[in-house]
Amino acid sequence: MENLEQLIEDFIKKSSLFSCVEVHKILESTNTYLLKNNFPSGCIVIADQQTAGRGRRGRSWFSPPGKNLYFSFLLVNPPLDPSTLPRLNIVMAVAVAEALGKLGIKTSVKWPNDILINGKKLAGILIESVFEKDKIKKLVIGTGININTDHDDFTTDILTIATSLKIATGQTWDRNSILLNLLKNIELWYNVFEKGEFYKIRDKWLQYFEWKGKEVFVSSDDTTIFGIAAGIDENGFLILSLPDGSEMKIISGDVSVRRKNATGN
Ligand code: BTN
């Protein structure tokens, strides 16, 4: 871990996005830690273990010690229009998928920002914001990647939906080098986003989107909508083709693919 801090500090010296790093053995949640404390913009917080790791839509994130990656970074007063926030999910998903791709690991993306291997979840991203009037005051971007989790570490219910790099590839991976590569990739794609070239990120994301053309269900708090996943638009919204031939844009929700049952229906 000390080695990791040094590696990241060396990288940060040349970085236009990141400014400082803290490495912890244990934290409640790296997102919560950045939200609760006052750090400078660009600060990265990494934990070996989280006692209350959080996922999207109020879910928890499985965060045992010694195996995986849990980290977040903070942007203070980013010069971003709040309407561009959904795009950031796409930016992050592309950064993670591309970083893993460079290591020869083939992943796919599930809208908006889940990273899958063989249809099971490998990584998730949680973006949280604090507003002052209608301006973004704080943006916390947290990423969790299941790296060396073994089969037996997962509870049976998580095992049906989640995987790790070790389970998927049969080998143990070096967390530090994955993290370092990922930070470089986040910076790279964030710069593309800042330049207003979201179309490049969207094109990349679509290359990883294996559910294009598939029948999906999109559920939010109280509704489930059925349709065909057609892609994403220039805001990062999911485009759904509905059975009546119309199109619907989805801003947030959980997408699941419709599986054929044994009778083929
Ligand atoms: C999701 O897919 O539901 C998002 C999962 C995000 C997990 C990461 S782990 C690091 C950071 N700290 C948290 O509490 N959550 C994010």
XYZ file of N, CA, C and O in Angstrom, residues 130-256:
508
model
N -22.888 17.261 -4.813
C -23.450 18.208 -3.842
C -23.641 19.510 -4.605
O -22.714 19.982 -5.278
N -24.833 20.070 -4.499
C -25.139 21.294 -5.238
C -25.170 22.508 -4.324
O -25.552 22.403 -3.157
N -24.763 23.655 -4.853
C -24.970 24.932 -4.160
C -25.742 25.795 -5.146
O -25.232 26.069 -6.239
N -26.925 26.162 -4.780
C -27.887 26.748 -5.734
C -27.993 25.768 -6.901
O -28.241 24.610 -6.706
N -27.772 26.244 -8.129
C -27.881 25.270 -9.225
C -26.516 24.904 -9.800
O -26.397 24.430 -10.914
N -25.459 25.095 -8.977
C -24.093 24.768 -9.440
C -23.571 23.521 -8.712
O -23.869 23.307 -7.538
N -22.777 22.755 -9.417
C -22.174 21.579 -8.765
C -21.023 22.060 -7.884
O -20.063 22.661 -8.376
N -21.152 21.775 -6.587
C -20.106 22.201 -5.662
C -19.070 21.089 -5.506
O -17.874 21.309 -5.456
N -19.579 19.872 -5.367
C -18.691 18.715 -5.184
C -19.184 17.583 -6.056
O -20.404 17.333 -6.110
N -18.239 16.906 -6.652
C -18.582 15.722 -7.429
C -17.670 14.607 -6.933
O -16.444 14.779 -6.899
N -18.264 13.522 -6.491
C -17.456 12.387 -6.025
C -17.726 11.208 -6.955
O -18.874 10.822 -7.164
N -16.649 10.697 -7.513
C -16.767 9.627 -8.502
C -16.059 8.393 -7.950
O -14.840 8.384 -7.780
N -16.840 7.391 -7.604
C -16.276 6.198 -6.949
C -16.374 4.975 -7.855
O -17.369 4.784 -8.549
N -15.326 4.164 -7.807
C -15.293 2.960 -8.638
C -14.930 1.753 -7.775
O -14.018 1.811 -6.952
N -15.644 0.687 -7.974
C -15.311 -0.574 -7.306
C -15.116 -1.641 -8.369
O -15.941 -1.788 -9.271
N -13.990 -2.368 -8.284
C -13.730 -3.444 -9.257
C -13.386 -4.716 -8.497
O -12.495 -4.714 -7.631
N -14.099 -5.772 -8.807
C -13.802 -7.066 -8.185
C -12.594 -7.664 -8.897
O -12.695 -8.081 -10.043
N -11.468 -7.672 -8.203
C -10.236 -8.129 -8.864
C -9.931 -9.592 -8.503
O -10.027 -10.481 -9.340
N -9.558 -9.811 -7.243
C -9.115 -11.162 -6.868
C -10.100 -11.875 -5.936
O -9.696 -12.774 -5.183
N -11.341 -11.479 -5.965
C -12.347 -12.160 -5.144
C -12.452 -13.604 -5.639
O -12.525 -13.845 -6.849
N -12.452 -14.546 -4.696
C -12.639 -15.947 -5.069
C -14.116 -16.277 -5.040
O -14.912 -15.601 -4.385
N -14.432 -17.345 -5.704
C -15.774 -17.894 -5.738
C -16.399 -17.949 -4.344
O -17.515 -17.488 -4.104
N -15.619 -18.485 -3.392
C -16.150 -18.709 -2.044
C -16.317 -17.429 -1.238
O -16.957 -17.435 -0.191
N -15.690 -16.340 -1.693
C -15.828 -15.070 -0.948
C -17.216 -14.476 -1.135
O -17.736 -13.793 -0.264
N -17.793 -14.717 -2.309
C -19.115 -14.146 -2.593
C -20.197 -14.962 -1.883
O -20.115 -16.185 -1.819
N -21.207 -14.281 -1.421
C -22.369 -15.013 -0.916
C -23.116 -15.565 -2.141
O -22.958 -15.051 -3.253
N -23.924 -16.587 -1.937
C -24.573 -17.240 -3.094
C -25.419 -16.261 -3.913
O -25.433 -16.349 -5.137
N -26.101 -15.341 -3.238
C -26.942 -14.425 -4.024
C -26.099 -13.477 -4.868
O -26.452 -13.174 -6.008
N -24.952 -13.040 -4.346
C -24.100 -12.139 -5.152
C -23.470 -12.927 -6.312
O -23.344 -12.417 -7.432
N -23.115 -14.178 -6.047
C -22.440 -14.997 -7.054
C -23.253 -15.161 -8.341
O -22.694 -15.294 -9.422
N -24.557 -15.123 -8.216
C -25.371 -15.279 -9.424
C -25.294 -14.044 -10.332
O -25.538 -14.139 -11.525
N -24.944 -12.899 -9.747
C -24.922 -11.679 -10.570
C -23.527 -11.048 -10.717
O -23.341 -10.184 -11.560
N -22.569 -11.491 -9.878
C -21.265 -10.815 -9.889
C -20.128 -11.776 -10.214
O -20.239 -12.989 -10.037
N -19.033 -11.186 -10.669
C -17.830 -11.974 -10.921
C -16.610 -11.138 -10.553
O -16.745 -9.984 -10.129
N -15.433 -11.733 -10.665
C -14.190 -10.988 -10.443
C -13.247 -11.314 -11.593
O -13.473 -12.290 -12.330
N -12.180 -10.522 -11.705
C -11.201 -10.819 -12.761
C -10.613 -12.200 -12.553
O -10.395 -12.947 -13.504
N -10.383 -12.555 -11.276
C -9.780 -13.862 -10.985
C -10.715 -14.991 -11.402
O -10.290 -15.966 -12.029
N -11.985 -14.856 -11.063
C -12.948 -15.908 -11.422
C -13.056 -15.999 -12.954
O -13.065 -17.083 -13.530
N -13.092 -14.852 -13.603
C -13.309 -14.857 -15.060
C -12.089 -15.308 -15.845
O -12.227 -15.880 -16.926
N -10.886 -15.044 -15.314
C -9.686 -15.339 -16.116
C -8.848 -16.478 -15.541
O -7.911 -16.946 -16.191
N -9.143 -16.864 -14.294
C -8.386 -17.953 -13.672
C -7.013 -17.539 -13.189
O -6.178 -18.370 -12.862
N -6.737 -16.237 -13.151
C -5.428 -15.801 -12.633
C -5.580 -14.628 -11.665
O -6.592 -13.923 -11.688
N -4.558 -14.478 -10.835
C -4.557 -13.377 -9.870
C -3.992 -12.130 -10.561
O -3.062 -12.233 -11.349
N -4.576 -10.974 -10.251
C -4.156 -9.735 -10.908
C -3.540 -8.767 -9.909
O -3.906 -8.761 -8.729
N -2.597 -7.931 -10.414
C -1.946 -6.941 -9.569
C -2.838 -5.690 -9.480
O -3.000 -4.954 -10.460
N -3.392 -5.488 -8.307
C -4.354 -4.390 -8.123
C -3.728 -3.025 -8.411
O -4.352 -2.147 -8.985
N -2.451 -2.869 -7.948
C -1.819 -1.550 -8.088
C -1.643 -1.138 -9.542
O -1.911 0.000 -9.912
N -1.197 -2.103 -10.370
C -0.978 -1.686 -11.763
C -2.307 -1.464 -12.467
O -2.409 -0.588 -13.336
N -3.341 -2.212 -12.090
C -4.658 -1.949 -12.691
C -5.124 -0.541 -12.312
O -5.593 0.231 -13.147
N -4.953 -0.202 -11.044
C -5.398 1.120 -10.594
C -4.652 2.245 -11.308
O -5.254 3.218 -11.777
N -3.351 2.088 -11.395
C -2.540 3.125 -12.039
C -2.952 3.318 -13.505
O -3.123 4.450 -13.979
N -3.133 2.213 -14.201
C -3.571 2.291 -15.599
C -4.950 2.910 -15.714
O -5.232 3.670 -16.633
N -5.798 2.568 -14.775
C -7.161 3.091 -14.799
C -7.168 4.608 -14.574
O -7.876 5.346 -15.269
N -6.357 5.069 -13.618
C -6.307 6.518 -13.360
C -5.841 7.265 -14.608
O -6.383 8.317 -14.958
N -4.856 6.690 -15.291
C -4.369 7.328 -16.526
C -5.490 7.390 -17.561
O -5.672 8.386 -18.257
N -6.230 6.313 -17.644
C -7.320 6.238 -18.610
C -8.476 7.163 -18.252
O -9.108 7.736 -19.132
N -8.758 7.317 -16.959
C -9.819 8.239 -16.521
C -9.435 9.651 -16.946
O -10.241 10.404 -17.493
N -8.170 9.996 -16.703
C -7.710 11.340 -17.066
C -7.862 11.574 -18.573
O -8.354 12.619 -19.019
N -7.460 10.562 -19.323
C -7.526 10.662 -20.784
C -8.965 10.904 -21.272
O -9.232 11.835 -22.033
N -9.903 10.094 -20.796
C -11.285 10.204 -21.275
C -11.994 11.418 -20.675
O -12.885 12.004 -21.293
N -11.585 11.813 -19.450
C -12.169 13.022 -18.862
C -11.776 14.247 -19.698
O -12.575 15.162 -19.894
N -10.537 14.242 -20.186
C -10.089 15.356 -21.027
C -10.899 15.436 -22.320
O -11.239 16.526 -22.781
N -11.214 14.273 -22.888
C -12.037 14.252 -24.111
C -13.418 14.838 -23.791
O -13.962 15.654 -24.540
N -13.966 14.435 -22.661
C -15.276 14.925 -22.200
C -15.243 16.441 -22.001
O -16.130 17.171 -22.454
N -14.193 16.926 -21.323
C -14.072 18.369 -21.047
C -13.956 19.195 -22.328
O -14.389 20.333 -22.378
N -13.362 18.583 -23.350
C -13.205 19.289 -24.628
C -14.514 19.356 -25.403
O -14.577 19.892 -26.506
N -15.562 18.708 -24.852
C -16.865 18.728 -25.520
C -16.997 17.673 -26.604
O -17.852 17.776 -27.471
N -16.096 16.672 -26.555
C -16.125 15.656 -27.618
C -16.807 14.375 -27.130
O -16.268 13.269 -27.260
N -17.986 14.552 -26.552
C -18.686 13.392 -25.984
C -19.004 12.343 -27.054
O -19.072 11.159 -26.765
N -19.184 12.792 -28.298
C -19.526 11.838 -29.365
C -18.474 10.738 -29.493
O -18.792 9.586 -29.787
N -17.194 11.073 -29.203
C -16.119 10.065 -29.285
C -16.301 9.017 -28.194
O -16.068 7.829 -28.396
N -16.713 9.496 -27.016
C -16.884 8.601 -25.865
C -18.100 7.711 -26.094
O -18.077 6.514 -25.810
N -19.137 8.329 -26.634
C -20.362 7.592 -26.931
C -20.080 6.480 -27.952
O -20.524 5.342 -27.783
N -19.316 6.803 -28.996
C -18.963 5.779 -29.998
C -18.206 4.628 -29.356
O -18.447 3.461 -29.664
N -17.282 4.960 -28.472
C -16.492 3.924 -27.785
C -17.412 3.064 -26.919
O -17.344 1.841 -26.923
N -18.274 3.748 -26.159
C -19.181 3.028 -25.248
C -20.040 2.035 -26.052
O -20.233 0.899 -25.638
N -20.507 2.476 -27.200
C -21.379 1.621 -28.025
C -20.645 0.363 -28.507
O -21.260 -0.682 -28.704
N -19.316 0.480 -28.629
C -18.549 -0.722 -29.025
C -18.575 -1.789 -27.931
O -18.382 -2.963 -28.189
N -18.776 -1.340 -26.711
C -18.807 -2.280 -25.579
C -20.234 -2.687 -25.198
O -20.431 -3.455 -24.277
N -21.206 -2.090 -25.876
C -22.605 -2.293 -25.489
C -23.184 -3.515 -26.215
O -23.695 -3.400 -27.331
N -23.092 -4.645 -25.551
C -23.505 -5.893 -26.215
C -25.020 -6.073 -26.235
O -25.526 -6.961 -26.902
N -25.733 -5.275 -25.458
C -27.188 -5.446 -25.395
C -27.917 -4.638 -26.469
O -29.139 -4.618 -26.498
N -27.169 -3.998 -27.357
C -27.820 -3.222 -28.424
C -28.696 -4.160 -29.264
O -28.249 -5.236 -29.685
N -29.951 -3.768 -29.440
C -30.870 -4.590 -30.235
C -31.546 -5.689 -29.427
O -32.372 -6.425 -29.956
N -31.198 -5.802 -28.149
C -31.805 -6.845 -27.312
C -33.062 -6.325 -26.606
O -33.193 -5.137 -26.332
N -33.941 -7.258 -26.281
C -35.148 -6.914 -25.516
C -34.749 -6.735 -24.053
O -34.110 -7.625 -23.477
N -35.106 -5.607 -23.502
C -34.715 -5.318 -22.114
C -35.897 -4.787 -21.301
O -36.882 -4.299 -21.859
N -35.744 -4.893 -19.997
C -36.662 -4.245 -19.066
C -35.890 -3.133 -18.372
O -34.745 -3.341 -17.974
N -36.505 -1.986 -18.239
C -35.869 -0.909 -17.488
C -36.754 -0.600 -16.300
O -37.921 -0.228 -16.454
N -36.212 -0.802 -15.108
C -37.038 -0.516 -13.936
C -36.496 0.662 -13.161
O -35.285 0.828 -12.999
N -37.400 1.494 -12.718
C -37.041 2.562 -11.786
C -37.915 2.349 -10.553
O -38.503 1.287 -10.402
N -38.025 3.346 -9.695
C -38.662 3.127 -8.399
C -40.004 2.397 -8.488
O -40.234 1.432 -7.797
N -40.884 2.864 -9.352
C -42.216 2.260 -9.335
C -42.691 1.739 -10.686
O -43.826 1.283 -10.802
N -41.840 1.797 -11.713
C -42.303 1.311 -13.030
C -41.272 0.410 -13.687
O -40.069 0.504 -13.403
N -41.762 -0.441 -14.557
C -40.870 -1.238 -15.397
C -41.327 -1.049 -16.835
O -42.512 -1.178 -17.144
N -40.391 -0.721 -17.690
C -40.723 -0.484 -19.100
C -40.007 -1.542 -19.937
O -38.831 -1.849 -19.694
N -40.726 -2.068 -20.912
C -40.142 -3.072 -21.784
C -39.870 -2.458 -23.154
O -40.665 -1.657 -23.668
N -38.745 -2.814 -23.754
C -38.449 -2.300 -25.091
C -37.175 -2.914 -25.632
O -36.621 -3.847 -25.047
N -36.714 -2.366 -26.741
C -35.453 -2.841 -27.330
C -34.397 -1.763 -27.118
O -34.620 -0.580 -27.428
N -33.255 -2.161 -26.566
C -32.175 -1.202 -26.302
C -31.572 -0.773 -27.641
O -31.006 -1.594 -28.357
N -31.736 0.507 -27.977
C -31.290 0.963 -29.296
C -29.943 1.674 -29.243
O -29.281 1.826 -30.267
N -29.529 2.123 -28.062
C -28.250 2.842 -27.958
C -28.351 3.938 -26.916
O -29.228 3.894 -26.047
N -27.438 4.904 -26.998
C -27.520 6.064 -26.098
C -27.487 7.333 -26.936
O -26.935 7.345 -28.035
N -28.057 8.394 -26.387
C -28.068 9.643 -27.152
C -26.918 10.559 -26.733
O -26.035 10.157 -25.964
N -26.949 11.792 -27.220
C -25.833 12.720 -26.984
C -25.751 13.198 -25.530
O -24.791 13.831 -25.127
N -26.784 12.852 -24.723
C -26.726 13.192 -23.287
C -26.310 12.017 -22.425
O -26.177 12.134 -21.207
N -26.198 10.850 -23.041
C -25.890 9.648 -22.261
C -27.150 8.927 -21.815
O -27.093 7.977 -21.040
N -28.321 9.371 -22.302
C -29.583 8.693 -21.952
C -29.731 7.432 -22.801
O -29.294 7.400 -23.961
N -30.400 6.434 -22.221
C -30.639 5.194 -22.966
C -31.795 5.400 -23.943
O -32.839 5.946 -23.582
N -31.618 4.962 -25.178
C -32.712 5.044 -26.156
C -33.378 3.676 -26.224
O -32.722 2.658 -26.461
N -34.669 3.692 -25.958
C -35.436 2.453 -25.931
C -36.482 2.501 -27.046
O -37.247 3.455 -27.141
N -36.522 1.464 -27.901
C -37.600 1.380 -28.907
C -38.744 0.615 -28.272
O -38.565 -0.517 -27.812
N -39.900 1.228 -28.242
C -41.054 0.629 -27.567
C -41.852 -0.247 -28.533
O -41.771 -0.073 -29.762
N -42.630 -1.190 -27.978
C -43.405 -2.096 -28.837
C -44.328 -1.363 -29.821
O -44.610 -1.868 -30.902
N -44.775 -0.129 -29.484
C -45.670 0.586 -30.409
C -44.898 1.341 -31.497
O -45.469 2.118 -32.262
N -43.591 1.130 -31.541
C -42.791 1.734 -32.606
C -42.207 3.094 -32.231
O -41.372 3.631 -32.946
N -42.628 3.620 -31.084
C -42.082 4.930 -30.682
C -40.750 4.735 -29.948
O -40.353 3.611 -29.644
N -40.104 5.858 -29.678
C -38.825 5.823 -28.979
C -38.928 6.536 -27.641
O -39.627 7.546 -27.546
N -38.239 6.022 -26.659
C -38.278 6.672 -25.347
C -36.840 6.862 -24.862
O -35.992 5.997 -25.090
N -36.591 8.003 -24.222
C -35.264 8.244 -23.645
C -35.334 7.972 -22.145
O -36.216 8.502 -21.467
N -34.422 7.176 -21.662
C -34.422 6.837 -20.237
C -33.279 7.587 -19.559
O -32.118 7.482 -19.983
N -33.613 8.312 -18.494
C -32.588 9.106 -17.808
C -31.915 8.308 -16.704
O -30.709 8.385 -16.500
N -32.712 7.513 -15.983
C -32.107 6.658 -14.953
C -32.959 5.412 -14.765
O -34.159 5.420 -15.058
N -32.318 4.367 -14.295
C -33.049 3.119 -14.088
C -32.106 1.935 -14.143
O -30.903 2.098 -14.386
N -32.644 0.781 -13.894
C -31.876 -0.466 -13.926
C -32.299 -1.271 -15.136
O -33.477 -1.560 -15.306
N -31.334 -1.640 -15.951
C -31.666 -2.385 -17.161
C -31.363 -3.868 -16.950
O -30.311 -4.229 -16.438
N -32.310 -4.706 -17.323
C -32.013 -6.146 -17.317
C -32.463 -6.715 -18.652
O -33.433 -6.246 -19.250
